[in-house]
Each structure stands twice: as structure tokens, then as C-alpha cells.
């Protein structure tokens, strides 16, 4: 039996799934309830975007450091961004875009088209009241960078012209006759290059099959529906170059079902704790159990992170007592809670202070130094 032979929507193995399902539902509900009334909810959501984006690449066998992702997001890279880092940033921007819009937006035709990079600019996808929030979290950058390589297909002609010009220049420098150089065959705009895409891979048809599973799971417990959707995405593989989008859409479904109304579940972070042998098991029931345990791991990790942020906020709040009204320390507290780390340059940019002023604020707040020297010296909470 192959992965494609299993269709759990026909007969749910309740005996095996009941225990893990109840545990996952309970943990996820406790996390969302705690975040709904939490003073650090916005910081928690902003931080988990980074962690989950890095975990998404980890599931694909690539290593992306959260520190590099934070610096890349603020355009303060200390080294040339790698392809893996760029893809992790695409995951980060997609998560922000989903959170900034209505709960039912991601699974709508327009939302799915935007996330695939086949719609209008991502800034147009945001509701007016969400533009400011998305800009605060980096969502405005999504309008400047494509979500995937599909948006770059129209540049083939320009790149070909540049290559032809370089060839002619090289011929002149080598003393050869400047004969006209034939331009490479261009791929018409809107068509995919066979060098990059498998032309027999019908993404629209596969997505239709996946959406059919979504329709069939309506009415089932939300976390069970999420497990079935996740398994369908893993087996059908609708998108060639965006395998990470499936976990975000599953999380968006939980958000649409109001199971996680206060946050977007970090499925990548939870599944990272599950061995690959269980996530990709040949037995369909074993895969579903692995997913449910991954949801539990994600919720438990979220509860621990929330408690850690609450403790850090309380400790830093004690240092704000007696400060003047124009003190920059409260702004630094908000910045630290919303980022896994902050660098000297980030503090200078966001708080509009000098390098010496940034170092003084860090010392007053008692942040823990993480890594780096000089301008890219970085700190985080304890």
C-alpha cells in the first residue's frame, strides 16, 4: 500500500485516534484561551512567526538560523542571504499575511491565489484596518517580494537580453568579430519553464482534489479535520515549489473554525518534534496520530513560551518603575517581546537613538547578550 492508497475520510479509525485527538484539542484550546486575554499576545504571535518559519525549512532538510531570519527581516543582514533564508522569509511573510486578514481569507480562491503568488500585490490583499498592523510586523515588505518563483517568470526576456549583451561584450574584448548573438529562446509570459517546473504536474487539479477533502471534512472536529487536510496535502503534494504552504493552510483552517482565534498554530514547530518515520509512515493512521501529537507538542511549546514571556515582561516591568514619561525603555520592552533577538542597529532604527543610547537602554533593561560584535551585537530576554 502506498501513501496515496489511504483515504481516512471514508472510515475514521476512532479507536486509535480518540486519545491523541482529545489531548490535542484540549492543549490547543488551553493555549488559545490563555492568549485571548494575555498582555503579551501580540509579542507571542510575532515571535512565533520566526520560529515556525525556521521550523518549516527544517522539515525540508534545510537549516536556517532564527537570528539570521530576524536580521534579514529588518534588512540588516550580516552576510549574503542564502536561498534557504529567502524561502524561510517567504514563510514568515505568508504567516503574517494570513494573520492580518480575515479568518476565512486564506482558504478563499483570492487568498489562496495571493499566497501562491498568482494574484495582485500582497498589500492589496490586506484589509484597510490591517495595513498598519502588517507594516509593524513586516507585512508591508510582502508587497515588494514575491511569495514564490512564479512571479519571476516574466523576467526571462530581460535576463536573456542581459546575457546576450554580456556575450557581445566578451566577444569584443577577446578581439572577435562582433557578430550578432542569437538571443536564447524566451518563455512566453504566463507559461512555466520546463527547466524549473514539471509540466505534467497539474497544480490546479491537485489543489481541487485537496479542496474536495476540505469540503468532505466539514462538520468533523476541527483538529481531526486539520489532520485529514494535512495528510491529504502530504500525499497529493499540490504545489511543486511551495510544500510549506500546506501547514499554513491547515493552520488557517483551524483559525477559520475558531479553534485558534487568538493565534495561528505553529504546526511546523510541533511537527519538528515528531520523527520523520512517523510523519511519513506508510500506514495512514500512524501518520494521523503523528500529526495529532505534533499539534500537542506545538500547543505545549506555546504554553511554555507564553509563560516565559509573561515572566520576562514582569521582570522588565519592575525596571520601568519611577522612569520619566519620555523614557525609551517601554518601547524597548515591546520590541524585545516581539523579536527573538534585538541588535544594536534595530534598537537605533526603531527607537531613534544613538549607538551609545541603545547600549545604555540595554544595560538598564538587563537583557542577555546572545551573539555578535559592534553594530550587530544582539540581545534577548532571559
mmCIF file with all atom_site columns, C-alpha atoms in Angstrom, residues 121-302:
data_model
loop_
_atom_site.group_PDB
_atom_site.id
_atom_site.type_symbol
_atom_site.label_atom_id
_atom_site.label_alt_id
_atom_site.label_comp_id
_atom_site.label_asym_id
_atom_site.label_entity_id
_atom_site.label_seq_id
_atom_site.pdbx_PDB_ins_code
_atom_site.Cartn_x
_atom_site.Cartn_y
_atom_site.Cartn_z
_atom_site.occupancy
_atom_site.B_iso_or_equiv
_atom_site.pdbx_formal_charge
_atom_site.auth_seq_id
_atom_site.auth_comp_id
_atom_site.auth_asym_id
_atom_site.auth_atom_id
_atom_site.pdbx_PDB_model_num
ATOM 1   C CA . UNK A 1 121 ? 0.125   42.505 -4.759  1.00 0.00 ? 121 UNK A CA 1
ATOM 2   C CA . UNK A 1 122 ? 0.036   41.148 -1.250  1.00 0.00 ? 122 UNK A CA 1
ATOM 3   C CA . UNK A 1 123 ? -0.514  44.645 0.126   1.00 0.00 ? 123 UNK A CA 1
ATOM 4   C CA . UNK A 1 124 ? -3.824  44.765 -1.773  1.00 0.00 ? 124 UNK A CA 1
ATOM 5   C CA . UNK A 1 125 ? -4.805  41.524 -0.038  1.00 0.00 ? 125 UNK A CA 1
ATOM 6   C CA . UNK A 1 126 ? -4.776  43.214 3.352   1.00 0.00 ? 126 UNK A CA 1
ATOM 7   C CA . UNK A 1 127 ? -7.941  44.819 4.663   1.00 0.00 ? 127 UNK A CA 1
ATOM 8   C CA . UNK A 1 128 ? -7.525  48.579 5.260   1.00 0.00 ? 128 UNK A CA 1
ATOM 9   C CA . UNK A 1 129 ? -7.554  48.201 9.029   1.00 0.00 ? 129 UNK A CA 1
ATOM 10  C CA . UNK A 1 130 ? -4.748  45.610 8.833   1.00 0.00 ? 130 UNK A CA 1
ATOM 11  C CA . UNK A 1 131 ? -2.240  47.643 6.813   1.00 0.00 ? 131 UNK A CA 1
ATOM 12  C CA . UNK A 1 132 ? -0.723  49.286 9.867   1.00 0.00 ? 132 UNK A CA 1
ATOM 13  C CA . UNK A 1 133 ? -0.534  46.045 11.817  1.00 0.00 ? 133 UNK A CA 1
ATOM 14  C CA . UNK A 1 134 ? 1.068   44.220 8.919   1.00 0.00 ? 134 UNK A CA 1
ATOM 15  C CA . UNK A 1 135 ? 3.580   47.012 8.452   1.00 0.00 ? 135 UNK A CA 1
ATOM 16  C CA . UNK A 1 136 ? 4.533   46.809 12.121  1.00 0.00 ? 136 UNK A CA 1
ATOM 17  C CA . UNK A 1 137 ? 5.190   43.098 11.730  1.00 0.00 ? 137 UNK A CA 1
ATOM 18  C CA . UNK A 1 138 ? 6.893   43.384 8.362   1.00 0.00 ? 138 UNK A CA 1
ATOM 19  C CA . UNK A 1 139 ? 3.828   42.665 6.224   1.00 0.00 ? 139 UNK A CA 1
ATOM 20  C CA . UNK A 1 140 ? 4.480   45.739 4.026   1.00 0.00 ? 140 UNK A CA 1
ATOM 21  C CA . UNK A 1 141 ? 7.542   44.023 2.675   1.00 0.00 ? 141 UNK A CA 1
ATOM 22  C CA . UNK A 1 142 ? 5.370   41.281 1.254   1.00 0.00 ? 142 UNK A CA 1
ATOM 23  C CA . UNK A 1 143 ? 4.280   43.708 -1.457  1.00 0.00 ? 143 UNK A CA 1
ATOM 24  C CA . UNK A 1 144 ? 7.893   44.102 -2.580  1.00 0.00 ? 144 UNK A CA 1
ATOM 25  C CA . UNK A 1 145 ? 8.937   40.449 -2.631  1.00 0.00 ? 145 UNK A CA 1
ATOM 26  C CA . UNK A 1 146 ? 7.169   37.614 -4.464  1.00 0.00 ? 146 UNK A CA 1
ATOM 27  C CA . UNK A 1 147 ? 5.845   34.669 -2.499  1.00 0.00 ? 147 UNK A CA 1
ATOM 28  C CA . UNK A 1 148 ? 7.463   32.198 -4.894  1.00 0.00 ? 148 UNK A CA 1
ATOM 29  C CA . UNK A 1 149 ? 9.304   31.869 -8.172  1.00 0.00 ? 149 UNK A CA 1
ATOM 30  C CA . UNK A 1 150 ? 6.116   32.076 -10.247 1.00 0.00 ? 150 UNK A CA 1
ATOM 31  C CA . UNK A 1 151 ? 6.311   35.883 -10.195 1.00 0.00 ? 151 UNK A CA 1
ATOM 32  C CA . UNK A 1 152 ? 9.803   35.849 -11.708 1.00 0.00 ? 152 UNK A CA 1
ATOM 33  C CA . UNK A 1 153 ? 8.790   34.041 -14.906 1.00 0.00 ? 153 UNK A CA 1
ATOM 34  C CA . UNK A 1 154 ? 8.120   37.345 -16.691 1.00 0.00 ? 154 UNK A CA 1
ATOM 35  C CA . UNK A 1 155 ? 11.742  38.455 -16.255 1.00 0.00 ? 155 UNK A CA 1
ATOM 36  C CA . UNK A 1 156 ? 13.119  35.751 -18.554 1.00 0.00 ? 156 UNK A CA 1
ATOM 37  C CA . UNK A 1 157 ? 13.258  38.084 -21.526 1.00 0.00 ? 157 UNK A CA 1
ATOM 38  C CA . UNK A 1 158 ? 15.146  40.787 -19.650 1.00 0.00 ? 158 UNK A CA 1
ATOM 39  C CA . UNK A 1 159 ? 17.682  38.318 -18.302 1.00 0.00 ? 159 UNK A CA 1
ATOM 40  C CA . UNK A 1 160 ? 18.146  36.839 -21.757 1.00 0.00 ? 160 UNK A CA 1
ATOM 41  C CA . UNK A 1 161 ? 18.841  40.318 -23.184 1.00 0.00 ? 161 UNK A CA 1
ATOM 42  C CA . UNK A 1 162 ? 21.428  40.952 -20.478 1.00 0.00 ? 162 UNK A CA 1
ATOM 43  C CA . UNK A 1 163 ? 23.110  37.613 -21.259 1.00 0.00 ? 163 UNK A CA 1
ATOM 44  C CA . UNK A 1 164 ? 23.228  38.476 -24.946 1.00 0.00 ? 164 UNK A CA 1
ATOM 45  C CA . UNK A 1 165 ? 24.797  41.860 -24.187 1.00 0.00 ? 165 UNK A CA 1
ATOM 46  C CA . UNK A 1 166 ? 27.434  40.231 -21.988 1.00 0.00 ? 166 UNK A CA 1
ATOM 47  C CA . UNK A 1 167 ? 28.251  37.742 -24.762 1.00 0.00 ? 167 UNK A CA 1
ATOM 48  C CA . UNK A 1 168 ? 28.734  40.537 -27.303 1.00 0.00 ? 168 UNK A CA 1
ATOM 49  C CA . UNK A 1 169 ? 30.925  42.472 -24.890 1.00 0.00 ? 169 UNK A CA 1
ATOM 50  C CA . UNK A 1 170 ? 33.035  39.397 -24.242 1.00 0.00 ? 170 UNK A CA 1
ATOM 51  C CA . UNK A 1 171 ? 33.482  38.861 -27.994 1.00 0.00 ? 171 UNK A CA 1
ATOM 52  C CA . UNK A 1 172 ? 34.715  42.433 -28.455 1.00 0.00 ? 172 UNK A CA 1
ATOM 53  C CA . UNK A 1 173 ? 37.163  42.159 -25.567 1.00 0.00 ? 173 UNK A CA 1
ATOM 54  C CA . UNK A 1 174 ? 38.530  38.894 -26.962 1.00 0.00 ? 174 UNK A CA 1
ATOM 55  C CA . UNK A 1 175 ? 39.134  40.517 -30.343 1.00 0.00 ? 175 UNK A CA 1
ATOM 56  C CA . UNK A 1 176 ? 36.481  38.510 -32.115 1.00 0.00 ? 176 UNK A CA 1
ATOM 57  C CA . UNK A 1 177 ? 34.140  39.861 -34.729 1.00 0.00 ? 177 UNK A CA 1
ATOM 58  C CA . UNK A 1 178 ? 31.150  41.443 -33.102 1.00 0.00 ? 178 UNK A CA 1
ATOM 59  C CA . UNK A 1 179 ? 28.687  39.221 -34.885 1.00 0.00 ? 179 UNK A CA 1
ATOM 60  C CA . UNK A 1 180 ? 25.089  39.335 -33.732 1.00 0.00 ? 180 UNK A CA 1
ATOM 61  C CA . UNK A 1 181 ? 24.480  36.844 -30.986 1.00 0.00 ? 181 UNK A CA 1
ATOM 62  C CA . UNK A 1 182 ? 21.201  34.990 -31.125 1.00 0.00 ? 182 UNK A CA 1
ATOM 63  C CA . UNK A 1 183 ? 19.111  35.506 -28.040 1.00 0.00 ? 183 UNK A CA 1
ATOM 64  C CA . UNK A 1 184 ? 18.038  32.438 -26.087 1.00 0.00 ? 184 UNK A CA 1
ATOM 65  C CA . UNK A 1 185 ? 14.529  31.274 -26.681 1.00 0.00 ? 185 UNK A CA 1
ATOM 66  C CA . UNK A 1 186 ? 12.259  33.153 -24.333 1.00 0.00 ? 186 UNK A CA 1
ATOM 67  C CA . UNK A 1 187 ? 9.492   31.561 -22.347 1.00 0.00 ? 187 UNK A CA 1
ATOM 68  C CA . UNK A 1 188 ? 6.226   33.422 -23.061 1.00 0.00 ? 188 UNK A CA 1
ATOM 69  C CA . UNK A 1 189 ? 4.882   35.375 -20.122 1.00 0.00 ? 189 UNK A CA 1
ATOM 70  C CA . UNK A 1 190 ? 2.425   33.320 -18.103 1.00 0.00 ? 190 UNK A CA 1
ATOM 71  C CA . UNK A 1 191 ? 3.983   29.988 -19.123 1.00 0.00 ? 191 UNK A CA 1
ATOM 72  C CA . UNK A 1 192 ? 6.300   27.925 -16.956 1.00 0.00 ? 192 UNK A CA 1
ATOM 73  C CA . UNK A 1 193 ? 9.818   26.978 -17.908 1.00 0.00 ? 193 UNK A CA 1
ATOM 74  C CA . UNK A 1 194 ? 10.390  23.203 -18.243 1.00 0.00 ? 194 UNK A CA 1
ATOM 75  C CA . UNK A 1 195 ? 13.791  23.743 -16.622 1.00 0.00 ? 195 UNK A CA 1
ATOM 76  C CA . UNK A 1 196 ? 12.121  24.805 -13.392 1.00 0.00 ? 196 UNK A CA 1
ATOM 77  C CA . UNK A 1 197 ? 8.716   23.100 -13.400 1.00 0.00 ? 197 UNK A CA 1
ATOM 78  C CA . UNK A 1 198 ? 7.420   19.644 -14.189 1.00 0.00 ? 198 UNK A CA 1
ATOM 79  C CA . UNK A 1 199 ? 4.892   20.491 -16.895 1.00 0.00 ? 199 UNK A CA 1
ATOM 80  C CA . UNK A 1 200 ? 2.931   17.294 -16.184 1.00 0.00 ? 200 UNK A CA 1
ATOM 81  C CA . UNK A 1 201 ? 2.378   18.467 -12.605 1.00 0.00 ? 201 UNK A CA 1
ATOM 82  C CA . UNK A 1 202 ? -1.135  19.872 -12.747 1.00 0.00 ? 202 UNK A CA 1
ATOM 83  C CA . UNK A 1 203 ? -1.215  22.107 -9.670  1.00 0.00 ? 203 UNK A CA 1
ATOM 84  C CA . UNK A 1 204 ? -4.769  23.337 -10.225 1.00 0.00 ? 204 UNK A CA 1
ATOM 85  C CA . UNK A 1 205 ? -6.135  19.806 -10.467 1.00 0.00 ? 205 UNK A CA 1
ATOM 86  C CA . UNK A 1 206 ? -4.272  18.678 -7.356  1.00 0.00 ? 206 UNK A CA 1
ATOM 87  C CA . UNK A 1 207 ? -5.467  21.717 -5.457  1.00 0.00 ? 207 UNK A CA 1
ATOM 88  C CA . UNK A 1 208 ? -9.025  20.922 -6.493  1.00 0.00 ? 208 UNK A CA 1
ATOM 89  C CA . UNK A 1 209 ? -8.625  17.413 -5.097  1.00 0.00 ? 209 UNK A CA 1
ATOM 90  C CA . UNK A 1 210 ? -7.243  18.836 -1.856  1.00 0.00 ? 210 UNK A CA 1
ATOM 91  C CA . UNK A 1 211 ? -10.134 21.286 -1.566  1.00 0.00 ? 211 UNK A CA 1
ATOM 92  C CA . UNK A 1 212 ? -12.503 18.365 -2.092  1.00 0.00 ? 212 UNK A CA 1
ATOM 93  C CA . UNK A 1 213 ? -11.020 16.801 1.044   1.00 0.00 ? 213 UNK A CA 1
ATOM 94  C CA . UNK A 1 214 ? -11.602 20.125 2.808   1.00 0.00 ? 214 UNK A CA 1
ATOM 95  C CA . UNK A 1 215 ? -15.281 20.005 1.829   1.00 0.00 ? 215 UNK A CA 1
ATOM 96  C CA . UNK A 1 216 ? -15.648 16.386 2.949   1.00 0.00 ? 216 UNK A CA 1
ATOM 97  C CA . UNK A 1 217 ? -14.205 17.114 6.392   1.00 0.00 ? 217 UNK A CA 1
ATOM 98  C CA . UNK A 1 218 ? -16.747 19.838 7.127   1.00 0.00 ? 218 UNK A CA 1
ATOM 99  C CA . UNK A 1 219 ? -18.623 19.056 10.321  1.00 0.00 ? 219 UNK A CA 1
ATOM 100 C CA . UNK A 1 220 ? -15.875 16.938 11.869  1.00 0.00 ? 220 UNK A CA 1
ATOM 101 C CA . UNK A 1 221 ? -13.890 18.060 14.954  1.00 0.00 ? 221 UNK A CA 1
ATOM 102 C CA . UNK A 1 222 ? -11.569 20.891 13.846  1.00 0.00 ? 222 UNK A CA 1
ATOM 103 C CA . UNK A 1 223 ? -8.308  19.210 14.838  1.00 0.00 ? 223 UNK A CA 1
ATOM 104 C CA . UNK A 1 224 ? -9.349  15.961 13.157  1.00 0.00 ? 224 UNK A CA 1
ATOM 105 C CA . UNK A 1 225 ? -10.228 17.903 10.011  1.00 0.00 ? 225 UNK A CA 1
ATOM 106 C CA . UNK A 1 226 ? -6.812  19.533 10.217  1.00 0.00 ? 226 UNK A CA 1
ATOM 107 C CA . UNK A 1 227 ? -5.158  16.114 10.438  1.00 0.00 ? 227 UNK A CA 1
ATOM 108 C CA . UNK A 1 228 ? -7.037  14.874 7.371   1.00 0.00 ? 228 UNK A CA 1
ATOM 109 C CA . UNK A 1 229 ? -6.204  18.029 5.410   1.00 0.00 ? 229 UNK A CA 1
ATOM 110 C CA . UNK A 1 230 ? -2.536  17.793 6.378   1.00 0.00 ? 230 UNK A CA 1
ATOM 111 C CA . UNK A 1 231 ? -2.367  14.153 5.298   1.00 0.00 ? 231 UNK A CA 1
ATOM 112 C CA . UNK A 1 232 ? -4.069  14.981 2.002   1.00 0.00 ? 232 UNK A CA 1
ATOM 113 C CA . UNK A 1 233 ? -1.521  17.742 1.324   1.00 0.00 ? 233 UNK A CA 1
ATOM 114 C CA . UNK A 1 234 ? 1.384   15.441 2.176   1.00 0.00 ? 234 UNK A CA 1
ATOM 115 C CA . UNK A 1 235 ? 0.161   12.713 -0.166  1.00 0.00 ? 235 UNK A CA 1
ATOM 116 C CA . UNK A 1 236 ? -1.124  14.798 -3.072  1.00 0.00 ? 236 UNK A CA 1
ATOM 117 C CA . UNK A 1 237 ? 1.651   17.457 -2.972  1.00 0.00 ? 237 UNK A CA 1
ATOM 118 C CA . UNK A 1 238 ? -0.368  20.084 -4.880  1.00 0.00 ? 238 UNK A CA 1
ATOM 119 C CA . UNK A 1 239 ? 2.348   22.752 -5.277  1.00 0.00 ? 239 UNK A CA 1
ATOM 120 C CA . UNK A 1 240 ? 5.806   21.928 -6.605  1.00 0.00 ? 240 UNK A CA 1
ATOM 121 C CA . UNK A 1 241 ? 7.735   24.827 -5.101  1.00 0.00 ? 241 UNK A CA 1
ATOM 122 C CA . UNK A 1 242 ? 5.622   25.650 -2.053  1.00 0.00 ? 242 UNK A CA 1
ATOM 123 C CA . UNK A 1 243 ? 5.390   22.472 0.036   1.00 0.00 ? 243 UNK A CA 1
ATOM 124 C CA . UNK A 1 244 ? 5.440   24.556 3.220   1.00 0.00 ? 244 UNK A CA 1
ATOM 125 C CA . UNK A 1 245 ? 2.179   26.306 2.322   1.00 0.00 ? 245 UNK A CA 1
ATOM 126 C CA . UNK A 1 246 ? 0.134   23.244 3.286   1.00 0.00 ? 246 UNK A CA 1
ATOM 127 C CA . UNK A 1 247 ? 0.849   23.560 7.010   1.00 0.00 ? 247 UNK A CA 1
ATOM 128 C CA . UNK A 1 248 ? -0.083  27.245 6.928   1.00 0.00 ? 248 UNK A CA 1
ATOM 129 C CA . UNK A 1 249 ? -3.372  26.490 5.186   1.00 0.00 ? 249 UNK A CA 1
ATOM 130 C CA . UNK A 1 250 ? -4.153  23.794 7.749   1.00 0.00 ? 250 UNK A CA 1
ATOM 131 C CA . UNK A 1 251 ? -3.476  26.332 10.496  1.00 0.00 ? 251 UNK A CA 1
ATOM 132 C CA . UNK A 1 252 ? -5.687  28.826 8.664   1.00 0.00 ? 252 UNK A CA 1
ATOM 133 C CA . UNK A 1 253 ? -8.481  26.242 8.641   1.00 0.00 ? 253 UNK A CA 1
ATOM 134 C CA . UNK A 1 254 ? -8.223  25.919 12.434  1.00 0.00 ? 254 UNK A CA 1
ATOM 135 C CA . UNK A 1 255 ? -8.359  29.704 12.657  1.00 0.00 ? 255 UNK A CA 1
ATOM 136 C CA . UNK A 1 256 ? -11.391 29.812 10.370  1.00 0.00 ? 256 UNK A CA 1
ATOM 137 C CA . UNK A 1 257 ? -13.105 27.192 12.537  1.00 0.00 ? 257 UNK A CA 1
ATOM 138 C CA . UNK A 1 258 ? -12.435 29.449 15.575  1.00 0.00 ? 258 UNK A CA 1
ATOM 139 C CA . UNK A 1 259 ? -10.345 26.753 17.221  1.00 0.00 ? 259 UNK A CA 1
ATOM 140 C CA . UNK A 1 260 ? -7.370  29.139 17.334  1.00 0.00 ? 260 UNK A CA 1
ATOM 141 C CA . UNK A 1 261 ? -8.953  32.578 17.132  1.00 0.00 ? 261 UNK A CA 1
ATOM 142 C CA . UNK A 1 262 ? -6.131  34.290 19.067  1.00 0.00 ? 262 UNK A CA 1
ATOM 143 C CA . UNK A 1 263 ? -3.162  32.932 17.094  1.00 0.00 ? 263 UNK A CA 1
ATOM 144 C CA . UNK A 1 264 ? -2.054  30.889 14.080  1.00 0.00 ? 264 UNK A CA 1
ATOM 145 C CA . UNK A 1 265 ? -0.967  27.471 15.287  1.00 0.00 ? 265 UNK A CA 1
ATOM 146 C CA . UNK A 1 266 ? 2.733   26.675 14.750  1.00 0.00 ? 266 UNK A CA 1
ATOM 147 C CA . UNK A 1 267 ? 2.362   23.290 13.076  1.00 0.00 ? 267 UNK A CA 1
ATOM 148 C CA . UNK A 1 268 ? 5.920   23.277 11.740  1.00 0.00 ? 268 UNK A CA 1
ATOM 149 C CA . UNK A 1 269 ? 7.294   23.759 15.235  1.00 0.00 ? 269 UNK A CA 1
ATOM 150 C CA . UNK A 1 270 ? 5.200   20.914 16.597  1.00 0.00 ? 270 UNK A CA 1
ATOM 151 C CA . UNK A 1 271 ? 5.872   18.509 13.721  1.00 0.00 ? 271 UNK A CA 1
ATOM 152 C CA . UNK A 1 272 ? 9.572   19.138 14.103  1.00 0.00 ? 272 UNK A CA 1
ATOM 153 C CA . UNK A 1 273 ? 9.403   17.199 17.388  1.00 0.00 ? 273 UNK A CA 1
ATOM 154 C CA . UNK A 1 274 ? 7.889   14.158 15.628  1.00 0.00 ? 274 UNK A CA 1
ATOM 155 C CA . UNK A 1 275 ? 10.349  11.755 13.940  1.00 0.00 ? 275 UNK A CA 1
ATOM 156 C CA . UNK A 1 276 ? 10.164  11.692 10.154  1.00 0.00 ? 276 UNK A CA 1
ATOM 157 C CA . UNK A 1 277 ? 9.488   7.946  10.229  1.00 0.00 ? 277 UNK A CA 1
ATOM 158 C CA . UNK A 1 278 ? 6.186   8.682  11.936  1.00 0.00 ? 278 UNK A CA 1
ATOM 159 C CA . UNK A 1 279 ? 5.275   11.763 9.899   1.00 0.00 ? 279 UNK A CA 1
ATOM 160 C CA . UNK A 1 280 ? 5.883   9.887  6.647   1.00 0.00 ? 280 UNK A CA 1
ATOM 161 C CA . UNK A 1 281 ? 4.785   6.406  7.766   1.00 0.00 ? 281 UNK A CA 1
ATOM 162 C CA . UNK A 1 282 ? 3.226   4.135  5.164   1.00 0.00 ? 282 UNK A CA 1
ATOM 163 C CA . UNK A 1 283 ? 0.281   3.496  7.479   1.00 0.00 ? 283 UNK A CA 1
ATOM 164 C CA . UNK A 1 284 ? -2.227  6.341  7.234   1.00 0.00 ? 284 UNK A CA 1
ATOM 165 C CA . UNK A 1 285 ? -3.451  6.010  10.809  1.00 0.00 ? 285 UNK A CA 1
ATOM 166 C CA . UNK A 1 286 ? 0.107   6.269  12.094  1.00 0.00 ? 286 UNK A CA 1
ATOM 167 C CA . UNK A 1 287 ? 0.571   9.495  10.120  1.00 0.00 ? 287 UNK A CA 1
ATOM 168 C CA . UNK A 1 288 ? -2.611  10.978 11.584  1.00 0.00 ? 288 UNK A CA 1
ATOM 169 C CA . UNK A 1 289 ? -1.508  10.068 15.118  1.00 0.00 ? 289 UNK A CA 1
ATOM 170 C CA . UNK A 1 290 ? 1.868   11.663 14.430  1.00 0.00 ? 290 UNK A CA 1
ATOM 171 C CA . UNK A 1 291 ? 0.152   14.857 13.304  1.00 0.00 ? 291 UNK A CA 1
ATOM 172 C CA . UNK A 1 292 ? -2.079  14.969 16.384  1.00 0.00 ? 292 UNK A CA 1
ATOM 173 C CA . UNK A 1 293 ? 0.953   14.517 18.617  1.00 0.00 ? 293 UNK A CA 1
ATOM 174 C CA . UNK A 1 294 ? 2.641   17.323 16.668  1.00 0.00 ? 294 UNK A CA 1
ATOM 175 C CA . UNK A 1 295 ? -0.306  19.613 17.436  1.00 0.00 ? 295 UNK A CA 1
ATOM 176 C CA . UNK A 1 296 ? 0.035   18.711 21.109  1.00 0.00 ? 296 UNK A CA 1
ATOM 177 C CA . UNK A 1 297 ? 3.765   19.473 21.003  1.00 0.00 ? 297 UNK A CA 1
ATOM 178 C CA . UNK A 1 298 ? 3.088   22.831 19.334  1.00 0.00 ? 298 UNK A CA 1
ATOM 179 C CA . UNK A 1 299 ? 0.490   23.779 21.946  1.00 0.00 ? 299 UNK A CA 1
ATOM 180 C CA . UNK A 1 300 ? 2.672   22.730 24.874  1.00 0.00 ? 300 UNK A CA 1
ATOM 181 C CA . UNK A 1 301 ? 5.637   24.641 23.468  1.00 0.00 ? 301 UNK A CA 1
ATOM 182 C CA . UNK A 1 302 ? 3.364   27.654 23.017  1.00 0.00 ? 302 UNK A CA 1
#
